[in-house]
Short mmCIF file of N, CA and C in Angstrom, two decimals:
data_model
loop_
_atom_site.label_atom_id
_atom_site.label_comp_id
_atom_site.label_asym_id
_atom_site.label_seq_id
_atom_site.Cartn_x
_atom_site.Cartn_y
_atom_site.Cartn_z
N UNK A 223 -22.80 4.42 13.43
CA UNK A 223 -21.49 3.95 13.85
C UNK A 223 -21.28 2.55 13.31
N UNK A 224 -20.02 2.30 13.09
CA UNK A 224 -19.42 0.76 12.85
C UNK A 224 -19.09 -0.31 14.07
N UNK A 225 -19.07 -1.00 13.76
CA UNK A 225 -18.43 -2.02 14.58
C UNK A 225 -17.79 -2.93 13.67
N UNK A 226 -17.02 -3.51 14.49
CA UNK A 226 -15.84 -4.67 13.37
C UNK A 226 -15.98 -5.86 14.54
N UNK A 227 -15.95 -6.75 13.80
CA UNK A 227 -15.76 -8.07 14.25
C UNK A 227 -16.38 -9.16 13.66
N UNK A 228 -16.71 -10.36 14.02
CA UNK A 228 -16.50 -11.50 13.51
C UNK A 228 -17.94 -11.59 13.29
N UNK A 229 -18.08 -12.63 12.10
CA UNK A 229 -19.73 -13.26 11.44
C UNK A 229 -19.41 -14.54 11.00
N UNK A 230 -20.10 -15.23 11.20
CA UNK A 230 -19.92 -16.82 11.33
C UNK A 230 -20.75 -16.97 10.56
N UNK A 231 -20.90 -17.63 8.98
CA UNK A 231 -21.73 -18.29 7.91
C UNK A 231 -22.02 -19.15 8.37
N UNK A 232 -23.44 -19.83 8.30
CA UNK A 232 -23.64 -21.33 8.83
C UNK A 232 -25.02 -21.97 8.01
N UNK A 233 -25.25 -22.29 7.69
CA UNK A 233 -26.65 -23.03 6.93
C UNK A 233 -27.61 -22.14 8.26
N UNK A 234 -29.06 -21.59 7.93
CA UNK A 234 -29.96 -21.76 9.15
C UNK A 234 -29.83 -19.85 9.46
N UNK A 235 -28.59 -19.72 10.06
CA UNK A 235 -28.15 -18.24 10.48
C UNK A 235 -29.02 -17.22 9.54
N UNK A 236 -29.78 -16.64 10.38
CA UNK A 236 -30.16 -15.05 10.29
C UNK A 236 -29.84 -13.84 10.46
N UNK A 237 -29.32 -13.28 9.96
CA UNK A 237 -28.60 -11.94 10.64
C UNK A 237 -29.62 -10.71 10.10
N UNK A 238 -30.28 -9.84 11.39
CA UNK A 238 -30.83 -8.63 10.29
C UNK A 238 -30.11 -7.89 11.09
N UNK A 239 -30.20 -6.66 10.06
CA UNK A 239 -29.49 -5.58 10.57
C UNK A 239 -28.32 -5.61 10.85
N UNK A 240 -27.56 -6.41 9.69
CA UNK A 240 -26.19 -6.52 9.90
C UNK A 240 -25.51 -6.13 8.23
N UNK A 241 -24.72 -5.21 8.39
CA UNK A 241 -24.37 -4.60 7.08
C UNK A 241 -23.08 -5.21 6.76
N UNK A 242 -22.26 -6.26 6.13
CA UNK A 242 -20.68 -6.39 6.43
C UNK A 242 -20.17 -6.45 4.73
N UNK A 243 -19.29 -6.87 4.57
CA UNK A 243 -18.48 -7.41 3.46
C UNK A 243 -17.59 -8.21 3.79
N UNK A 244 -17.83 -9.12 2.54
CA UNK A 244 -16.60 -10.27 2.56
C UNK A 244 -15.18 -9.61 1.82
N UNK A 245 -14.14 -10.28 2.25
CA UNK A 245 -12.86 -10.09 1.74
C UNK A 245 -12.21 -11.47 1.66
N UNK A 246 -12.16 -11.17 0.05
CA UNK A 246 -11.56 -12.67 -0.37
C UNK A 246 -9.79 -12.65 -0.15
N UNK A 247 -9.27 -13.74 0.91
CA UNK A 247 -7.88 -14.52 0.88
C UNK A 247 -7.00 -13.52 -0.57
N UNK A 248 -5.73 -12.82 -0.69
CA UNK A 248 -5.25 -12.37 -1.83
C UNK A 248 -4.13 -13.69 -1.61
N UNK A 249 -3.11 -13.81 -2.85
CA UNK A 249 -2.33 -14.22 -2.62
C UNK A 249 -0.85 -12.77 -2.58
N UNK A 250 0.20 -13.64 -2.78
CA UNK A 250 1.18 -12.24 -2.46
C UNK A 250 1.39 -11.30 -3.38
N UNK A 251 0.75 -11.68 -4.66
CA UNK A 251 0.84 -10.41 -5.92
C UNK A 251 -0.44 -9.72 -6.21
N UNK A 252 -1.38 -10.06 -5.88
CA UNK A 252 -2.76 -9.70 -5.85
C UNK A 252 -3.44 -8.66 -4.69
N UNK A 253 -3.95 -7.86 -5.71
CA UNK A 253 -4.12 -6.86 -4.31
C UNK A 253 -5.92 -5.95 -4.92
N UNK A 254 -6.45 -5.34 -3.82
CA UNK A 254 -7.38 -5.01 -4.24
C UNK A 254 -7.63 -3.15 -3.18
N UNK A 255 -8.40 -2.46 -4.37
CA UNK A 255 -8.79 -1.12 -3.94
C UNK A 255 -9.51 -0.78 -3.88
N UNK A 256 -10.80 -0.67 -2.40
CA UNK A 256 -12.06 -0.73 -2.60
C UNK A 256 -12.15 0.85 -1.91
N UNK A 257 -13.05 1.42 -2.46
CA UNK A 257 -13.54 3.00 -2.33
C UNK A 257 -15.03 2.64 -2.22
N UNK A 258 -15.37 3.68 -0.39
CA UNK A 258 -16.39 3.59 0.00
C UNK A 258 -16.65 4.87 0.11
N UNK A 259 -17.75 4.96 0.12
CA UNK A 259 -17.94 6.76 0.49
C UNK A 259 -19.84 7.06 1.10
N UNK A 260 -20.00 8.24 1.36
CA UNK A 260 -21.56 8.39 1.91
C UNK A 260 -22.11 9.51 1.32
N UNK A 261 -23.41 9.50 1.75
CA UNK A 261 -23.88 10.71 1.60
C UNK A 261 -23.76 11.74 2.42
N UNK A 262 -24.01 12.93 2.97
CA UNK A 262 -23.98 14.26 3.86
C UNK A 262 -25.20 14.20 4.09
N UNK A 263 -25.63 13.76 5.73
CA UNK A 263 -26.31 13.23 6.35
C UNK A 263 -28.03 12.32 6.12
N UNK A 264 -27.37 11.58 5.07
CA UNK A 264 -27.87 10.74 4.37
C UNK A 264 -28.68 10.92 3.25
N UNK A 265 -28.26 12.08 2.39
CA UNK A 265 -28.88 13.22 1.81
C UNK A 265 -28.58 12.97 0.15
N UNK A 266 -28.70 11.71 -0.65
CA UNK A 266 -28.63 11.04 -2.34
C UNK A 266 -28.83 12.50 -2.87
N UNK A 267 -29.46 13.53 -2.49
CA UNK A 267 -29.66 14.55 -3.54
C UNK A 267 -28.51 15.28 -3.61
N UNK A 268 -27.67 15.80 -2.84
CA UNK A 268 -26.38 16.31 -2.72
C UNK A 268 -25.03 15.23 -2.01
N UNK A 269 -25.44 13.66 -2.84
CA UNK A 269 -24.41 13.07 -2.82
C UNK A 269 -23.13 13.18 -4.06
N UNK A 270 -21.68 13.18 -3.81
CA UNK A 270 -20.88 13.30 -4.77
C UNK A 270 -21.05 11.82 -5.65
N UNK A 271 -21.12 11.54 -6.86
CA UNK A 271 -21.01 10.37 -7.74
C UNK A 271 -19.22 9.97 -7.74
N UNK A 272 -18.70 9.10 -6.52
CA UNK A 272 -17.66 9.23 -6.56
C UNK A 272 -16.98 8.12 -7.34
N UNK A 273 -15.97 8.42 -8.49
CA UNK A 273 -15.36 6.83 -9.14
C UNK A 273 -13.86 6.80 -8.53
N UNK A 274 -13.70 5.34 -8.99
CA UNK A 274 -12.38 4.90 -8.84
C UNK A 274 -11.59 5.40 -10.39
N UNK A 275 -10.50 5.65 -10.21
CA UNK A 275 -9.78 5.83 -11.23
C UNK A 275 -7.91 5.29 -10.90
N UNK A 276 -7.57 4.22 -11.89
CA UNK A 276 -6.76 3.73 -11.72
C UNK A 276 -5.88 3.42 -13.26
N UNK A 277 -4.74 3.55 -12.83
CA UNK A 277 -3.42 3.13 -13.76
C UNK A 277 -2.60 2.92 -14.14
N UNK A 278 -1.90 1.72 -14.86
CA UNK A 278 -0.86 0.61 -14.32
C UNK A 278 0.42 1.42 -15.91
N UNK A 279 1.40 2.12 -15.43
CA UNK A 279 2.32 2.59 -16.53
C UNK A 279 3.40 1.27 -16.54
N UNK A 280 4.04 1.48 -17.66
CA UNK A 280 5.25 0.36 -17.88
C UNK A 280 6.13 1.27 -18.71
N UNK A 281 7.76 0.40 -19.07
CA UNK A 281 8.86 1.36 -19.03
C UNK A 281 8.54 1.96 -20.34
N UNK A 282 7.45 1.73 -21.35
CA UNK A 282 7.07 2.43 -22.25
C UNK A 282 5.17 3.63 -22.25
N UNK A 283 5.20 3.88 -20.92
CA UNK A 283 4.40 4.89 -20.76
C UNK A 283 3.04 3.85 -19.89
N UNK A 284 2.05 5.15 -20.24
CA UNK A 284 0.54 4.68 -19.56
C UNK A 284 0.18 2.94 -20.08
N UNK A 285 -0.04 1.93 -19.83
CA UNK A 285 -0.39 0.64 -20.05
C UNK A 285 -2.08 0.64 -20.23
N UNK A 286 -2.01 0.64 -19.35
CA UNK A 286 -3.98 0.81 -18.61
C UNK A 286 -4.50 1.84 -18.05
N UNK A 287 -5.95 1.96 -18.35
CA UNK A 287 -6.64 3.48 -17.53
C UNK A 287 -7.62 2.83 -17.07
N UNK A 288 -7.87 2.22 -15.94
CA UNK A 288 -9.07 1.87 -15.46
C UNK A 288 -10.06 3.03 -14.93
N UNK A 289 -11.41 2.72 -14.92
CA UNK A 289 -12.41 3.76 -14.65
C UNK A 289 -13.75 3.18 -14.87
N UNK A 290 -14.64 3.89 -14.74
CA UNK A 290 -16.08 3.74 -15.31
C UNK A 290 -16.59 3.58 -16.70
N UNK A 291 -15.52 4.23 -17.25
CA UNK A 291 -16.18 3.93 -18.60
C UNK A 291 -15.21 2.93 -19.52
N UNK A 292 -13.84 2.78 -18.64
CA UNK A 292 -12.97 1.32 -19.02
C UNK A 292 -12.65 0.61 -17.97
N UNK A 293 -13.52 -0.55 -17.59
CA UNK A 293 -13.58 -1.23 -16.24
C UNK A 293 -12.30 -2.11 -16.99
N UNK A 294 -11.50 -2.61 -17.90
CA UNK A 294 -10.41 -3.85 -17.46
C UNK A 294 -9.70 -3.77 -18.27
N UNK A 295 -8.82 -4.08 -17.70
CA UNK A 295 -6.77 -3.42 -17.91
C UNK A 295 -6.53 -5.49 -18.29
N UNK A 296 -5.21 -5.19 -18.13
CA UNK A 296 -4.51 -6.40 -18.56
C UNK A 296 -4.03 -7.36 -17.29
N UNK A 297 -3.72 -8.63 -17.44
CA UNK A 297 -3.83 -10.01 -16.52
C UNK A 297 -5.19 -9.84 -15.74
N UNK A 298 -6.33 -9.63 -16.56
CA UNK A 298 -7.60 -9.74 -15.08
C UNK A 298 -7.62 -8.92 -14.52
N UNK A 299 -7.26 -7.52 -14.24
CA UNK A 299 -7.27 -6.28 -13.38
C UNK A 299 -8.59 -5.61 -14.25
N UNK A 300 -9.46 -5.33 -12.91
CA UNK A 300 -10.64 -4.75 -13.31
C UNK A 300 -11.12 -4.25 -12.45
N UNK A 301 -12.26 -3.24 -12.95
CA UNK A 301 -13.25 -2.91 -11.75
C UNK A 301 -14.05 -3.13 -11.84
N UNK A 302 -14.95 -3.68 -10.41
CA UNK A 302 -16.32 -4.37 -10.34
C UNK A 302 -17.90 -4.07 -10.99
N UNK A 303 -17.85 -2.75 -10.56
CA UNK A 303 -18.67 -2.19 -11.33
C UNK A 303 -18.59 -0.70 -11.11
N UNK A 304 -19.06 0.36 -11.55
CA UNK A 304 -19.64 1.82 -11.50
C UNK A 304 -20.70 2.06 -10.86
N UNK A 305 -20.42 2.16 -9.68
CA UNK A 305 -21.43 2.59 -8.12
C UNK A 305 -22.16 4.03 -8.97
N UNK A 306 -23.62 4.14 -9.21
CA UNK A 306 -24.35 5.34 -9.15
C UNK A 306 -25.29 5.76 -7.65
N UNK A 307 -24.85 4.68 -6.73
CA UNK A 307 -26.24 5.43 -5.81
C UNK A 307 -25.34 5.86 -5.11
N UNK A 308 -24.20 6.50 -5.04
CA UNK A 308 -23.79 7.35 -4.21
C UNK A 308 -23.33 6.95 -2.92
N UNK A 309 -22.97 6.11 -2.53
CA UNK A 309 -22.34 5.58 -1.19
C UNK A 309 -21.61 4.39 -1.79
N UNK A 310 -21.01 3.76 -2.93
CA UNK A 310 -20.33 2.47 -3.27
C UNK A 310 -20.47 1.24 -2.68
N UNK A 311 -19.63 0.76 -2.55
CA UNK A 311 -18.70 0.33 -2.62
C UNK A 311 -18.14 0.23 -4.43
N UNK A 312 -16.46 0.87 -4.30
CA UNK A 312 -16.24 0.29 -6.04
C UNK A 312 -15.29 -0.64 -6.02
N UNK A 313 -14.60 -1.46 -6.26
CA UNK A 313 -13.24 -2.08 -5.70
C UNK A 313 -12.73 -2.69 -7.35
N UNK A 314 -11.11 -2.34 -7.13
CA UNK A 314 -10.69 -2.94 -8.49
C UNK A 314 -9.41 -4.04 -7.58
N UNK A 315 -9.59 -4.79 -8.63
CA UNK A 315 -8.94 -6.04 -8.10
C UNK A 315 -7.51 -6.00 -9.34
N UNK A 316 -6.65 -6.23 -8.92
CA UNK A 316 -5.22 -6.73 -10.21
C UNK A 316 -4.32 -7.42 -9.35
N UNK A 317 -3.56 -7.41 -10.35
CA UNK A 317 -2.33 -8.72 -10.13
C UNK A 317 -1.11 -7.25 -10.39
N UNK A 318 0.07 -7.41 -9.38
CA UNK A 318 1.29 -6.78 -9.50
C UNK A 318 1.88 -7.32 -10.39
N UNK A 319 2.12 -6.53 -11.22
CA UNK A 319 2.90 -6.94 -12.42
C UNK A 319 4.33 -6.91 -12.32
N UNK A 320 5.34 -6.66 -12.55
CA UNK A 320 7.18 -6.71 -11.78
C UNK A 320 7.61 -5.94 -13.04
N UNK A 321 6.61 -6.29 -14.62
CA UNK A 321 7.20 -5.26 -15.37
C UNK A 321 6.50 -3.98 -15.50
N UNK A 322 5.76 -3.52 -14.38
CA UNK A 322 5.26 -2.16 -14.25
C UNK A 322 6.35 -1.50 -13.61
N UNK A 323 6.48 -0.11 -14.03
CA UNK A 323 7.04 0.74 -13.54
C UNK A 323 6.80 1.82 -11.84
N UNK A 324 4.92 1.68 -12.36
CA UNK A 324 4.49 2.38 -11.23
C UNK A 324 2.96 2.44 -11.70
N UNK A 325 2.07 2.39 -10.27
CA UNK A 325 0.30 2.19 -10.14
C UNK A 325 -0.24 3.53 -9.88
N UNK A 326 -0.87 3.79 -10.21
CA UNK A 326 -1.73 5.55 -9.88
C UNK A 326 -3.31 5.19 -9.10
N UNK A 327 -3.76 5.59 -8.32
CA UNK A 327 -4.33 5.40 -7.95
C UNK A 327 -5.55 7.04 -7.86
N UNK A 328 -6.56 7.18 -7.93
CA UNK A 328 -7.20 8.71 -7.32
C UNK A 328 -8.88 8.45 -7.63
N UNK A 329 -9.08 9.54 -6.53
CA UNK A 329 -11.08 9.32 -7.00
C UNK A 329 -11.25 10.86 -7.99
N UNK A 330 -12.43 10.18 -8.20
CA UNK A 330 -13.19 11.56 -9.47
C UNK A 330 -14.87 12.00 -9.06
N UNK A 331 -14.43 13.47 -8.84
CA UNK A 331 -16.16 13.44 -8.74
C UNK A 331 -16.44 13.43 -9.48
N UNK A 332 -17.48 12.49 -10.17
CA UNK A 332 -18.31 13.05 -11.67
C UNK A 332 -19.24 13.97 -12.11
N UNK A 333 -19.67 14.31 -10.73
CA UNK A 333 -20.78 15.37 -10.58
C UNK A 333 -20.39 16.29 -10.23
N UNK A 334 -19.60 16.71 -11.15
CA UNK A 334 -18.14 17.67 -10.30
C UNK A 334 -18.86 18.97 -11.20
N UNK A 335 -19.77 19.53 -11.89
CA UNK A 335 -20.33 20.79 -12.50
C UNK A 335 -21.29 20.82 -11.36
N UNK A 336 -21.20 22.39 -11.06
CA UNK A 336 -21.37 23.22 -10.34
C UNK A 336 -20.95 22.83 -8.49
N UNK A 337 -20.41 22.07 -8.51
CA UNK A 337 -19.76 21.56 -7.00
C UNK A 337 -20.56 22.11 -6.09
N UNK A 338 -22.17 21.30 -5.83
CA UNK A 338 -22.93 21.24 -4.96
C UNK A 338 -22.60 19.91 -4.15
N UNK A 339 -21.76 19.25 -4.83
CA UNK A 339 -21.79 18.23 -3.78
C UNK A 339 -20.00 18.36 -4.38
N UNK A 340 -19.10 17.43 -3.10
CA UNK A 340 -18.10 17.76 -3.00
C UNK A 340 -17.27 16.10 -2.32
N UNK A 341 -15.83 16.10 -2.96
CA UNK A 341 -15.03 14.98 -2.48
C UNK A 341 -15.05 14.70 -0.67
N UNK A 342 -14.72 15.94 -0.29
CA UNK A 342 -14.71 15.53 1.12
C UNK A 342 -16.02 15.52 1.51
N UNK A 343 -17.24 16.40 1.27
CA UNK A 343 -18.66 16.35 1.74
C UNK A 343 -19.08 14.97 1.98
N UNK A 344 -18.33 13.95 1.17
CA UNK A 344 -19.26 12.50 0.68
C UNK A 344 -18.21 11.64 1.59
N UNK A 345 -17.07 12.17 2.40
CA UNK A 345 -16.41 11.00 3.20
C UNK A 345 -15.92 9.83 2.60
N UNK A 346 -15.46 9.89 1.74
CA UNK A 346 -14.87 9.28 0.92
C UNK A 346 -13.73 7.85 1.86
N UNK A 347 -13.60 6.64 1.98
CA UNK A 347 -12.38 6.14 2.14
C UNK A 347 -11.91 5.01 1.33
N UNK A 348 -10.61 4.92 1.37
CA UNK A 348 -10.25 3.90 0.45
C UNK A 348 -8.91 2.77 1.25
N UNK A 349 -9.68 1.56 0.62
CA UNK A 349 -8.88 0.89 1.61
C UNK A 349 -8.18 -0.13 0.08
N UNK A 350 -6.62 -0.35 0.32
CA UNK A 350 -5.88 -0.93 -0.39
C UNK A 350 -5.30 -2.42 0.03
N UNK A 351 -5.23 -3.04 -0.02
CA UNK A 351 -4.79 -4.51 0.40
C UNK A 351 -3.63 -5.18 -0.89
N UNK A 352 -2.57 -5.22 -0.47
CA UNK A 352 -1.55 -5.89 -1.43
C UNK A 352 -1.42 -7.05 -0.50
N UNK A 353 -1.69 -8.33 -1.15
CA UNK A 353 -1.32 -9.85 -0.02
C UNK A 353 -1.60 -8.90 1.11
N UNK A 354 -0.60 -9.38 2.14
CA UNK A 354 -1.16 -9.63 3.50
C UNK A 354 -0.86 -7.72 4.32
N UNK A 355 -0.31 -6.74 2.92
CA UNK A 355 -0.91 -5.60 3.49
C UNK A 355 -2.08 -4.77 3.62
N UNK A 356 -1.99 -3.92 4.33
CA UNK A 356 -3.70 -3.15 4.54
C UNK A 356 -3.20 -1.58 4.60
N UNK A 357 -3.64 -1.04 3.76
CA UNK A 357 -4.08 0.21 4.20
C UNK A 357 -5.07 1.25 3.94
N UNK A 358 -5.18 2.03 4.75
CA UNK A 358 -6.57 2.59 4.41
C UNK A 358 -6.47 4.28 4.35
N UNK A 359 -6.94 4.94 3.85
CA UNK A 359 -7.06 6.53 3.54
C UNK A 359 -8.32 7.24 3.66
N UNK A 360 -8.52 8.40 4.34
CA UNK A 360 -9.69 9.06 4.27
C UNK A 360 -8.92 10.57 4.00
N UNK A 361 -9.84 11.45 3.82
CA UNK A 361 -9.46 13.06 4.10
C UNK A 361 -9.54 13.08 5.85
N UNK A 362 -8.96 14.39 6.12
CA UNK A 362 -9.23 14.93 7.10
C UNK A 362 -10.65 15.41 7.43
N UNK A 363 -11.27 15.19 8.74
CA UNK A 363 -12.40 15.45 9.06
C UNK A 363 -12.93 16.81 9.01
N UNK A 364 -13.93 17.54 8.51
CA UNK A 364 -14.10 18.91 8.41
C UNK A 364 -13.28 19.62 7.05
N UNK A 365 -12.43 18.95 6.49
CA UNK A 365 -11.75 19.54 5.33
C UNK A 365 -13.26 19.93 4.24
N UNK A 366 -12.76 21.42 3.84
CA UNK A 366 -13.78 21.81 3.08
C UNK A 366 -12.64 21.57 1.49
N UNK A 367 -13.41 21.54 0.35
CA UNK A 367 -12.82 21.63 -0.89
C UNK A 367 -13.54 21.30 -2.06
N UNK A 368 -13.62 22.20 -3.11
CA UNK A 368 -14.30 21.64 -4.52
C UNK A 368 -13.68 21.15 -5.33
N UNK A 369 -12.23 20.80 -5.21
CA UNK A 369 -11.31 19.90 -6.25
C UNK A 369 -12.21 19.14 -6.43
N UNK A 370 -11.52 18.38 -8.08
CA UNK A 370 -12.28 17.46 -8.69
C UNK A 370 -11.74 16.36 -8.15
N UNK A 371 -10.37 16.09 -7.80
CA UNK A 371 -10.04 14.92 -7.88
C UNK A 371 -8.95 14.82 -6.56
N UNK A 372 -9.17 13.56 -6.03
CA UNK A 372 -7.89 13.43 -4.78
C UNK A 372 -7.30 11.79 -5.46
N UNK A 373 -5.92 12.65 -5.47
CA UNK A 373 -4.92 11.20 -5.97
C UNK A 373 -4.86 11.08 -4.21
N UNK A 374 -4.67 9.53 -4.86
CA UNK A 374 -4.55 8.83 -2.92
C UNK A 374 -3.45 8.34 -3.03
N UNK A 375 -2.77 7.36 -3.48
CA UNK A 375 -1.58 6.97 -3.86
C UNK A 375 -0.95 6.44 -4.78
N UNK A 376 0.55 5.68 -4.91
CA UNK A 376 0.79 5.70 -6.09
C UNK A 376 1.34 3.68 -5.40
N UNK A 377 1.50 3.13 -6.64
CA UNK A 377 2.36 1.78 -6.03
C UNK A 377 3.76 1.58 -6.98
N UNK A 378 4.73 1.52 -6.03
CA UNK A 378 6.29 1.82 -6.63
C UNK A 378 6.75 -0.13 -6.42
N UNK A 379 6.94 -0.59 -7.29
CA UNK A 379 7.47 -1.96 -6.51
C UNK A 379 7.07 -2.58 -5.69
N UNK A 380 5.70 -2.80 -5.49
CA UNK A 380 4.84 -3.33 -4.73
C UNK A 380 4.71 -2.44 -3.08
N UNK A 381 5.30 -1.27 -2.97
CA UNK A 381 5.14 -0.94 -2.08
C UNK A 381 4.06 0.89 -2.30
N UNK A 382 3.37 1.03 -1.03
CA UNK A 382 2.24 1.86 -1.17
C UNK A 382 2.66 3.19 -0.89
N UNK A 383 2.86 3.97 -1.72
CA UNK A 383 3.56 5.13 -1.23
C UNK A 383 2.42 6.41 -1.44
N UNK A 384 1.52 6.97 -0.02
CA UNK A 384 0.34 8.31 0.01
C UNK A 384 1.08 9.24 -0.77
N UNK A 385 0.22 9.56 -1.30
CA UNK A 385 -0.03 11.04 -1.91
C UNK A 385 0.14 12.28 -0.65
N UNK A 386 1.41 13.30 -0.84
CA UNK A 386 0.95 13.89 0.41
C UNK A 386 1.32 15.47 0.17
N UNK A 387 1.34 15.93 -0.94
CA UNK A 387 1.03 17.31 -1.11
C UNK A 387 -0.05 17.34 -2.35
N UNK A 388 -0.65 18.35 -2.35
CA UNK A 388 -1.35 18.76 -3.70
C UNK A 388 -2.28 17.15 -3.79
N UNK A 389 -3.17 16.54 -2.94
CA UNK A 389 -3.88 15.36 -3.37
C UNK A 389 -4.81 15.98 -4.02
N UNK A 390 -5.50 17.15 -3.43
CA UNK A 390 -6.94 17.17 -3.91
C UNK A 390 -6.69 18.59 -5.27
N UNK A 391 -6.96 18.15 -6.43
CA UNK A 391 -6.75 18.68 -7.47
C UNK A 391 -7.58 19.31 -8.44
N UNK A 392 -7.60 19.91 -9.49
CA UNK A 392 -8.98 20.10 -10.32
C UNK A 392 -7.76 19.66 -11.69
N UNK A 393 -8.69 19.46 -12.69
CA UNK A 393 -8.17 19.18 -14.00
C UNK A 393 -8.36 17.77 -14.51
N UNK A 394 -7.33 17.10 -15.52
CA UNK A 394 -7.61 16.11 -15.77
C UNK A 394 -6.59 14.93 -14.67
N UNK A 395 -7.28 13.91 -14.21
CA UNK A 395 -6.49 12.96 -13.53
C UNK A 395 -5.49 12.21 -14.18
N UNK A 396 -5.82 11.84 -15.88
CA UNK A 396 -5.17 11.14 -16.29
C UNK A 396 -3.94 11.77 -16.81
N UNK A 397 -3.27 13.01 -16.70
CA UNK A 397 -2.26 13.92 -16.90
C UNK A 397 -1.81 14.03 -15.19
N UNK A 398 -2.13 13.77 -14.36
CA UNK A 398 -1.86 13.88 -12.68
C UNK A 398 0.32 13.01 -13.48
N UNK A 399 1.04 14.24 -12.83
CA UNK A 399 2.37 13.70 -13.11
C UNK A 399 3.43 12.85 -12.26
N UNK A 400 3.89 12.21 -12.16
CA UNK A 400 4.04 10.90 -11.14
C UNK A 400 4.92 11.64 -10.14
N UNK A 401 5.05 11.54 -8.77
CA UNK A 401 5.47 12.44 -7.58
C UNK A 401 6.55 11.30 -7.42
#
C-alpha cells in the first residue's frame, strides 16, 4: 500500500523504508508525463516492458515522436530515460508550444509477442501535470486485455482531453488517428 504525505529534507535525516519522488515546481507552459507501472504480484518474469510514447503535431503534420528509441523532440521536450526493469518510472518533460495543433499521448507494450504479460496485468498509471494541473489515469481494476497499446490522452490547447473509446488497441501507435 501507499501513503502520501509530507518528507522534510534536512542535512542528518534518515529515512529507511521510505520509497517517494520528487516533483519539480512547473511553470504555466511546462508540463510533465510520468508512467508508473508494476509487476503481477511482484513477478519481473511476466512483467509487461511498458514505454511512454508521445507526440507533438503542428498545422503541417507529426512534429515529434518521442519514445525509447527517440528520447527528444524540440524546445527541450524529452524523455528521461527507457525503464527496462519493469515497474518505471518513465516521465517526459516539454514545454506547450501555442504553435502545436495537438499532443498524443499512449503506452506500448514492447514485450507485446506472444502476450504473456499484458498492459493491464502490469497496472499501469500515468500521471500528467500541465503548471498547476494534475491528472492521473489508470485502467479499470480486473480489466483483462492483450492490446498492444492504450492511448491515454490527447492535449488540445493546453487542455487534457482522456481517451475514452477504443483506448486499448493493437497495431501501430504512431498511425493512432486524432479523436
Amino acid at each position: 500500500s501507499q501513503t502520501q504525505g509530507v518528507v522534510q529534507v534536512r542535512p542528518g535525516l534518515v529515512a529507511h523504508g521510505l520509497t517517494f519522488s520528487l516533483l519539480r515546481i512547473l511553470g504555466p507552459n511546462q508540463a510533465t508525463i510520468t508512467l508508473r507501472w508494476r509487476s503481477p504480484n511482484g513477478d519481473t518474469r511476466i512483467s509487461a516492458d511498458l514505454d511512454s510514447h508521445f507526440q507533438k503535431y503542428n498545422v503541417y503534420g507529426r512534429e515529434y515522436y518521442i519514445n525509447f528509441a527517440s528520447r527528444f523532440g524540440t524546445l527541450g521536450d524529452q524523455l528521461d530515460r527507457d525503464d527496462r526493469t519493469y515497474e518505471g518510472p518513465e516521465t517526459i518533460s516539454f514545454t506547450l508550444d501555442p504553435g502545436a495543433t495537438y499532443y498524443r499521448y499512449w503506452v506500448g507494450n514492447f514485450l507485446f509477442a506472444g502476450a504473456v504479460s499484458t498492459i493491464p496485468g502490469s497496472q499501469p498509471t500515468v500521471l500528467v501535470r500541465i503548471g498547476e494541473t494534475t491528472r492521473e489515469f489508470s485502467l479499470a481494476p480486473g480489466l483483462v486485455s492483450t492490446k498492444q497499446y492504450w492511448q491515454v490522452f490527447d492535449i488540445v490547447g493546453g487542455t487534457i482531453i482522456p481517451c475514452e473509446f477504443d483506448c486499448l488497441q493493437d497495431g501501430s501507435g504512431t498511425s493512432l488517428p486524432p479523436k
